Amino acid sequence: MSENASLMDKWISLAKRRGFVFPGSEIYGGLANSYEYGPLGVELKKNIQDEWWNNFIRQRSDMVGLDSSIILHPKVWEASGHVASFADAMIDCKNCKSRTRADHLIEDYFEKKGEKTNVEGKSVEELDKIIQENKIPCPVCGKRDWTPVRKFNLLFETKIGIVPEDQSKVYLRGETAQGIFVSFKNIIDSTRVTLPFGVGQLGKTFRNEITKGNFIFRTLEFEQGEIEYFFDPSVEDWNKLFESWKDSLWKFVTGNLNVREENLRWREHSDEERSFYSKRTEDLEYKFPFGFKELWGLAYRTDYDLKQHMKYSGVDLSYSDPVSGKKFIPHVIEPAVGINRLLAMVMLDSYAEEGDRVVLKLKPRLAPYKAAIFPLLANKPELVELARKIYLDLKKEFPVAWDARGNIGKRYYSQDEIGTPYCMTVDFDSLDKDDVTVRNRDTMKQERVPIKELKNYLRNAIQENSSQ
Ligand code: ATP
């Protein structure tokens, strides 16, 4: 088994065993490309979302937040171009009936031969030609009995209305960004924002994806963090703004999320791959066990979206400069990320094996539990009572874990594996001296800390690790 394949297996197994990520609807035999985030996964995801929200919305003076609907007026998706062209090219094997994304089929085929290929932006006809000319077989059954390549729209459709005849078709949103354009007028009318400013939102997005099974990398529903940064192109140099966003994203991933720089890179979209309205698009990619893949998309989208929504809604979405009175349609730069991909990256990048222990070297701010509290012996009521008191007191301010099972060494290892930065043990000395042993996850060093200082100790540790 290759090193990367085994990291992938270890990650998936740890995620399930310790309650980070479970297979979707497992008791019913599973549902492809869907997952449940367990007790630790939901904490980690929430911490990443909070980090995103604090860093990009609350700590900036040029950003505001939004929480728009998952179901928007169906015309939104016509205006945005999703109804007409938000589609993947698929191909079906007539023999075994398996459906594959045509681009993935081709890329995997060449990758196995040790050759690199990029088919982004190729038409259905071009993809068909490549598959036929290279006689690419079905990866499931090995036959070469394909249907033609066809486009399948990724939007999930549903119906609203209680009377069947009155039902009208709507879509679950395929990205959170369109909600921002829809609320643009209300935001400028209800707040005192002036250009340049951005609107950000976090929320669920749905795409009817056929995937290659890279665990939570590509799923039917996922959490997005999207920003539309509006500006006046006659005042701001869009290249400079683009560079400053590149810088912010890089700092967030390497600083706030503590990811190693050598596992990250920028990739610029070619003219073929880039949307026709975008002047520049770059992806921040992370080195997943299955290769460098998109983590965060950054695109300069000009004034395309607001113009489209003006056309389809008939409402004026221009901005009036409060000083000069100049009226125009702002341009936007869009940084768009999947929170689930950030979580996947954070788990993989912090995974370490040291001797016989597995450690998730998560930043304390991201760790699901900030500390674990143990009584040295579970059968000594005076130790259990004091440990319990400390646990319940810390719990008012921090997510902390309780463990009284097995020996201390096993409890340490069990917390290391889920990234808990500190383990606090109440022993017989604690009863006289009012202190506990605090063991550090990364150095494995121990120190005595007064019980009354524990909250400060954790506060400092979390703060210290936030300001890289
Ligand atoms: P990809 O090329 O991987 O399909 P995309 O270019 O379609 O992604 P965008 O529409 O730019 O993605 O979405 C922004 C971000 O949302 C991506 O960078 C990625 O992190 C995340 N994302 C997109 N699709 C999925 C998915 N099916 N599951 C999880 N995250 C996703």
Short mmCIF file of N, CA, C and O in Angstrom, two decimals, residues 27-101:
data_model
loop_
_atom_site.label_atom_id
_atom_site.label_comp_id
_atom_site.label_asym_id
_atom_site.label_seq_id
_atom_site.Cartn_x
_atom_site.Cartn_y
_atom_site.Cartn_z
N ILE A 27 -27.15 2.85 8.54
CA ILE A 27 -27.99 1.70 8.92
C ILE A 27 -28.93 1.29 7.78
O ILE A 27 -29.50 0.21 7.80
N TYR A 28 -29.10 2.13 6.79
CA TYR A 28 -29.90 1.74 5.61
C TYR A 28 -29.02 1.33 4.44
O TYR A 28 -29.44 1.39 3.28
N GLY A 29 -27.80 0.99 4.73
CA GLY A 29 -26.91 0.53 3.67
C GLY A 29 -26.12 1.66 3.04
O GLY A 29 -25.41 1.46 2.06
N GLY A 30 -26.27 2.86 3.57
CA GLY A 30 -25.47 3.99 3.07
C GLY A 30 -26.14 4.74 1.94
O GLY A 30 -27.05 4.21 1.27
N LEU A 31 -25.73 5.98 1.75
CA LEU A 31 -26.19 6.80 0.63
C LEU A 31 -24.94 7.42 0.02
O LEU A 31 -24.19 8.10 0.73
N ALA A 32 -24.74 7.15 -1.26
CA ALA A 32 -23.48 7.58 -1.90
C ALA A 32 -23.23 9.08 -1.73
O ALA A 32 -24.15 9.90 -1.81
N ASN A 33 -22.01 9.42 -1.49
CA ASN A 33 -21.55 10.82 -1.44
C ASN A 33 -22.25 11.67 -0.39
O ASN A 33 -22.44 12.87 -0.58
N SER A 34 -22.67 11.02 0.69
CA SER A 34 -23.21 11.81 1.80
C SER A 34 -22.61 11.27 3.10
O SER A 34 -22.31 10.09 3.21
N TYR A 35 -22.42 12.15 4.04
CA TYR A 35 -21.75 11.80 5.31
C TYR A 35 -22.43 12.50 6.47
O TYR A 35 -23.10 13.51 6.29
N GLU A 36 -22.22 11.93 7.66
CA GLU A 36 -22.72 12.59 8.87
C GLU A 36 -21.49 13.04 9.66
O GLU A 36 -20.51 12.30 9.76
N TYR A 37 -21.58 14.24 10.22
CA TYR A 37 -20.49 14.73 11.08
C TYR A 37 -20.84 14.39 12.52
O TYR A 37 -21.85 14.84 13.04
N GLY A 38 -20.01 13.55 13.14
CA GLY A 38 -20.29 13.05 14.49
C GLY A 38 -19.94 14.07 15.56
O GLY A 38 -19.60 15.22 15.26
N PRO A 39 -20.02 13.64 16.85
CA PRO A 39 -19.81 14.58 17.96
C PRO A 39 -18.50 15.37 17.87
O PRO A 39 -18.48 16.55 18.20
N LEU A 40 -17.42 14.77 17.42
CA LEU A 40 -16.17 15.55 17.32
C LEU A 40 -16.08 16.30 16.00
O LEU A 40 -15.56 17.41 15.94
N GLY A 41 -16.62 15.72 14.94
CA GLY A 41 -16.58 16.37 13.61
C GLY A 41 -17.36 17.67 13.61
O GLY A 41 -16.92 18.68 13.03
N VAL A 42 -18.50 17.66 14.30
CA VAL A 42 -19.33 18.87 14.29
C VAL A 42 -18.62 19.99 15.06
O VAL A 42 -18.69 21.16 14.68
N GLU A 43 -17.89 19.64 16.11
CA GLU A 43 -17.14 20.66 16.87
C GLU A 43 -16.00 21.22 16.00
O GLU A 43 -15.79 22.43 15.96
N LEU A 44 -15.28 20.32 15.34
CA LEU A 44 -14.16 20.78 14.49
C LEU A 44 -14.68 21.67 13.36
O LEU A 44 -14.12 22.73 13.06
N LYS A 45 -15.79 21.24 12.75
CA LYS A 45 -16.36 22.03 11.64
C LYS A 45 -16.80 23.40 12.14
O LYS A 45 -16.55 24.42 11.50
N LYS A 46 -17.44 23.42 13.30
CA LYS A 46 -17.91 24.69 13.86
C LYS A 46 -16.72 25.60 14.17
O LYS A 46 -16.78 26.81 13.92
N ASN A 47 -15.65 25.03 14.70
CA ASN A 47 -14.46 25.86 15.00
C ASN A 47 -13.87 26.45 13.73
O ASN A 47 -13.40 27.59 13.72
N ILE A 48 -13.87 25.67 12.65
CA ILE A 48 -13.33 26.18 11.37
C ILE A 48 -14.25 27.28 10.83
O ILE A 48 -13.79 28.33 10.35
N GLN A 49 -15.57 27.06 10.95
CA GLN A 49 -16.51 28.09 10.49
C GLN A 49 -16.34 29.38 11.29
O GLN A 49 -16.32 30.46 10.72
N ASP A 50 -16.18 29.23 12.62
CA ASP A 50 -16.01 30.42 13.47
C ASP A 50 -14.73 31.16 13.10
O ASP A 50 -14.68 32.39 13.07
N GLU A 51 -13.69 30.39 12.82
CA GLU A 51 -12.41 30.99 12.43
C GLU A 51 -12.59 31.79 11.14
O GLU A 51 -12.10 32.90 11.01
N TRP A 52 -13.31 31.19 10.18
CA TRP A 52 -13.58 31.86 8.90
C TRP A 52 -14.39 33.14 9.14
O TRP A 52 -14.07 34.21 8.63
N TRP A 53 -15.46 33.00 9.92
CA TRP A 53 -16.37 34.13 10.15
C TRP A 53 -15.66 35.27 10.87
O TRP A 53 -15.77 36.44 10.50
N ASN A 54 -14.89 34.92 11.92
CA ASN A 54 -14.19 35.95 12.68
C ASN A 54 -13.13 36.63 11.82
O ASN A 54 -12.99 37.85 11.83
N ASN A 55 -12.39 35.83 11.10
CA ASN A 55 -11.28 36.38 10.31
C ASN A 55 -11.75 37.23 9.13
O ASN A 55 -11.21 38.31 8.89
N PHE A 56 -12.76 36.74 8.41
CA PHE A 56 -13.15 37.45 7.19
C PHE A 56 -14.31 38.43 7.38
O PHE A 56 -14.50 39.31 6.54
N ILE A 57 -15.12 38.27 8.41
CA ILE A 57 -16.25 39.18 8.59
C ILE A 57 -16.02 40.09 9.81
O ILE A 57 -15.88 41.30 9.67
N ARG A 58 -15.94 39.49 10.99
CA ARG A 58 -15.96 40.31 12.20
C ARG A 58 -14.71 41.16 12.39
O ARG A 58 -14.80 42.26 12.91
N GLN A 59 -13.55 40.63 12.01
CA GLN A 59 -12.33 41.39 12.28
C GLN A 59 -11.98 42.39 11.19
O GLN A 59 -11.00 43.10 11.29
N ARG A 60 -12.78 42.47 10.14
CA ARG A 60 -12.50 43.43 9.06
C ARG A 60 -13.54 44.54 9.10
O ARG A 60 -14.70 44.31 9.42
N SER A 61 -13.11 45.74 8.74
CA SER A 61 -14.05 46.86 8.77
C SER A 61 -14.75 47.03 7.43
O SER A 61 -15.64 47.87 7.28
N ASP A 62 -14.32 46.24 6.42
CA ASP A 62 -14.91 46.39 5.09
C ASP A 62 -15.78 45.19 4.71
O ASP A 62 -16.01 44.94 3.53
N MET A 63 -16.26 44.44 5.73
CA MET A 63 -17.05 43.23 5.42
C MET A 63 -18.30 43.18 6.27
O MET A 63 -18.29 43.59 7.43
N VAL A 64 -19.40 42.67 5.69
CA VAL A 64 -20.61 42.38 6.46
C VAL A 64 -21.05 40.96 6.14
O VAL A 64 -20.64 40.38 5.13
N GLY A 65 -21.90 40.40 7.01
CA GLY A 65 -22.36 39.03 6.82
C GLY A 65 -23.78 38.94 6.30
O GLY A 65 -24.52 39.93 6.26
N LEU A 66 -24.17 37.75 5.89
CA LEU A 66 -25.52 37.51 5.36
C LEU A 66 -25.88 36.05 5.57
O LEU A 66 -24.99 35.19 5.62
N ASP A 67 -27.19 35.77 5.70
CA ASP A 67 -27.65 34.38 5.74
C ASP A 67 -28.88 34.31 4.84
O ASP A 67 -29.98 34.59 5.27
N SER A 68 -28.67 33.99 3.58
CA SER A 68 -29.78 34.00 2.63
C SER A 68 -30.41 32.60 2.54
O SER A 68 -29.91 31.65 3.13
N SER A 69 -31.51 32.50 1.79
CA SER A 69 -32.26 31.23 1.74
C SER A 69 -31.58 30.16 0.90
O SER A 69 -30.87 30.47 -0.05
N ILE A 70 -31.87 28.93 1.26
CA ILE A 70 -31.39 27.80 0.45
C ILE A 70 -32.25 27.69 -0.81
O ILE A 70 -31.77 27.40 -1.89
N ILE A 71 -33.54 27.98 -0.65
CA ILE A 71 -34.43 27.97 -1.82
C ILE A 71 -34.69 29.42 -2.22
O ILE A 71 -35.32 30.17 -1.48
N LEU A 72 -34.19 29.78 -3.38
CA LEU A 72 -34.38 31.15 -3.89
C LEU A 72 -35.34 31.09 -5.08
O LEU A 72 -35.62 30.01 -5.61
N HIS A 73 -35.79 32.24 -5.52
CA HIS A 73 -36.66 32.30 -6.69
C HIS A 73 -35.97 31.58 -7.86
O HIS A 73 -34.77 31.82 -8.11
N PRO A 74 -36.69 30.71 -8.59
CA PRO A 74 -36.02 29.94 -9.65
C PRO A 74 -35.34 30.81 -10.72
O PRO A 74 -34.38 30.37 -11.36
N LYS A 75 -35.82 32.03 -10.88
CA LYS A 75 -35.19 32.91 -11.90
C LYS A 75 -33.74 33.25 -11.54
O LYS A 75 -32.95 33.60 -12.42
N VAL A 76 -33.43 33.18 -10.23
CA VAL A 76 -32.05 33.48 -9.80
C VAL A 76 -31.08 32.59 -10.55
O VAL A 76 -30.04 33.04 -11.03
N TRP A 77 -31.47 31.31 -10.69
CA TRP A 77 -30.56 30.33 -11.29
C TRP A 77 -30.55 30.39 -12.82
O TRP A 77 -29.64 29.90 -13.46
N GLU A 78 -31.61 31.03 -13.36
CA GLU A 78 -31.58 31.30 -14.81
C GLU A 78 -30.63 32.46 -15.06
O GLU A 78 -29.79 32.42 -15.95
N ALA A 79 -30.77 33.50 -14.21
CA ALA A 79 -29.91 34.68 -14.37
C ALA A 79 -28.44 34.33 -14.20
O ALA A 79 -27.57 34.82 -14.92
N SER A 80 -28.17 33.47 -13.24
CA SER A 80 -26.76 33.16 -12.93
C SER A 80 -26.12 32.25 -13.97
O SER A 80 -24.90 32.10 -13.99
N GLY A 81 -26.95 31.60 -14.79
CA GLY A 81 -26.43 30.69 -15.81
C GLY A 81 -26.39 29.24 -15.34
O GLY A 81 -26.04 28.34 -16.11
N HIS A 82 -26.81 28.98 -14.09
CA HIS A 82 -26.74 27.60 -13.59
C HIS A 82 -27.72 26.67 -14.31
O HIS A 82 -27.40 25.52 -14.55
N VAL A 83 -28.92 27.18 -14.64
CA VAL A 83 -29.91 26.29 -15.29
C VAL A 83 -29.39 25.86 -16.66
O VAL A 83 -29.49 24.70 -17.06
N ALA A 84 -28.77 26.79 -17.37
CA ALA A 84 -28.31 26.47 -18.72
C ALA A 84 -26.98 25.71 -18.73
O ALA A 84 -26.79 24.81 -19.55
N SER A 85 -26.09 26.04 -17.79
CA SER A 85 -24.75 25.45 -18.00
C SER A 85 -24.01 24.94 -16.76
O SER A 85 -22.82 24.70 -16.83
N PHE A 86 -24.73 24.75 -15.64
CA PHE A 86 -24.05 24.20 -14.47
C PHE A 86 -24.15 22.68 -14.57
O PHE A 86 -24.99 22.04 -13.96
N ALA A 87 -23.28 22.11 -15.40
CA ALA A 87 -23.45 20.70 -15.71
C ALA A 87 -22.11 20.00 -15.83
O ALA A 87 -21.11 20.60 -16.22
N ASP A 88 -22.11 18.73 -15.48
CA ASP A 88 -20.92 17.89 -15.68
C ASP A 88 -21.15 16.99 -16.88
O ASP A 88 -22.29 16.54 -17.11
N ALA A 89 -20.09 16.70 -17.62
CA ALA A 89 -20.21 15.77 -18.75
C ALA A 89 -20.08 14.34 -18.21
O ALA A 89 -19.09 14.01 -17.57
N MET A 90 -21.11 13.54 -18.45
CA MET A 90 -21.13 12.17 -17.92
C MET A 90 -21.15 11.17 -19.06
O MET A 90 -21.63 11.46 -20.16
N ILE A 91 -20.70 9.97 -18.73
CA ILE A 91 -20.77 8.89 -19.71
C ILE A 91 -21.22 7.63 -18.98
O ILE A 91 -20.86 7.42 -17.82
N ASP A 92 -22.06 6.83 -19.65
CA ASP A 92 -22.56 5.60 -19.02
C ASP A 92 -21.99 4.38 -19.71
O ASP A 92 -21.88 4.34 -20.94
N CYS A 93 -21.67 3.36 -18.92
CA CYS A 93 -21.24 2.09 -19.49
C CYS A 93 -22.50 1.28 -19.77
O CYS A 93 -23.29 1.02 -18.85
N LYS A 94 -22.69 0.89 -21.05
CA LYS A 94 -23.92 0.15 -21.40
C LYS A 94 -23.90 -1.24 -20.80
O LYS A 94 -24.94 -1.85 -20.57
N ASN A 95 -22.70 -1.77 -20.56
CA ASN A 95 -22.58 -3.12 -20.04
C ASN A 95 -22.91 -3.19 -18.55
O ASN A 95 -23.82 -3.91 -18.14
N CYS A 96 -22.19 -2.41 -17.71
CA CYS A 96 -22.41 -2.55 -16.26
C CYS A 96 -23.23 -1.42 -15.67
O CYS A 96 -23.49 -1.39 -14.48
N LYS A 97 -23.65 -0.48 -16.53
CA LYS A 97 -24.55 0.62 -16.13
C LYS A 97 -23.91 1.65 -15.19
O LYS A 97 -24.60 2.47 -14.62
N SER A 98 -22.60 1.58 -14.99
CA SER A 98 -22.01 2.56 -14.08
C SER A 98 -21.85 3.90 -14.81
O SER A 98 -21.61 3.95 -16.02
N ARG A 99 -22.05 4.97 -14.06
CA ARG A 99 -21.96 6.32 -14.64
C ARG A 99 -20.70 7.00 -14.12
O ARG A 99 -20.40 6.94 -12.93
N THR A 100 -19.96 7.63 -15.01
CA THR A 100 -18.69 8.24 -14.65
C THR A 100 -18.62 9.65 -15.21
O THR A 100 -19.20 9.91 -16.28
N ARG A 101 -17.91 10.54 -14.53
CA ARG A 101 -17.65 11.85 -15.11
C ARG A 101 -16.62 11.67 -16.21
O ARG A 101 -15.56 11.09 -15.98
#
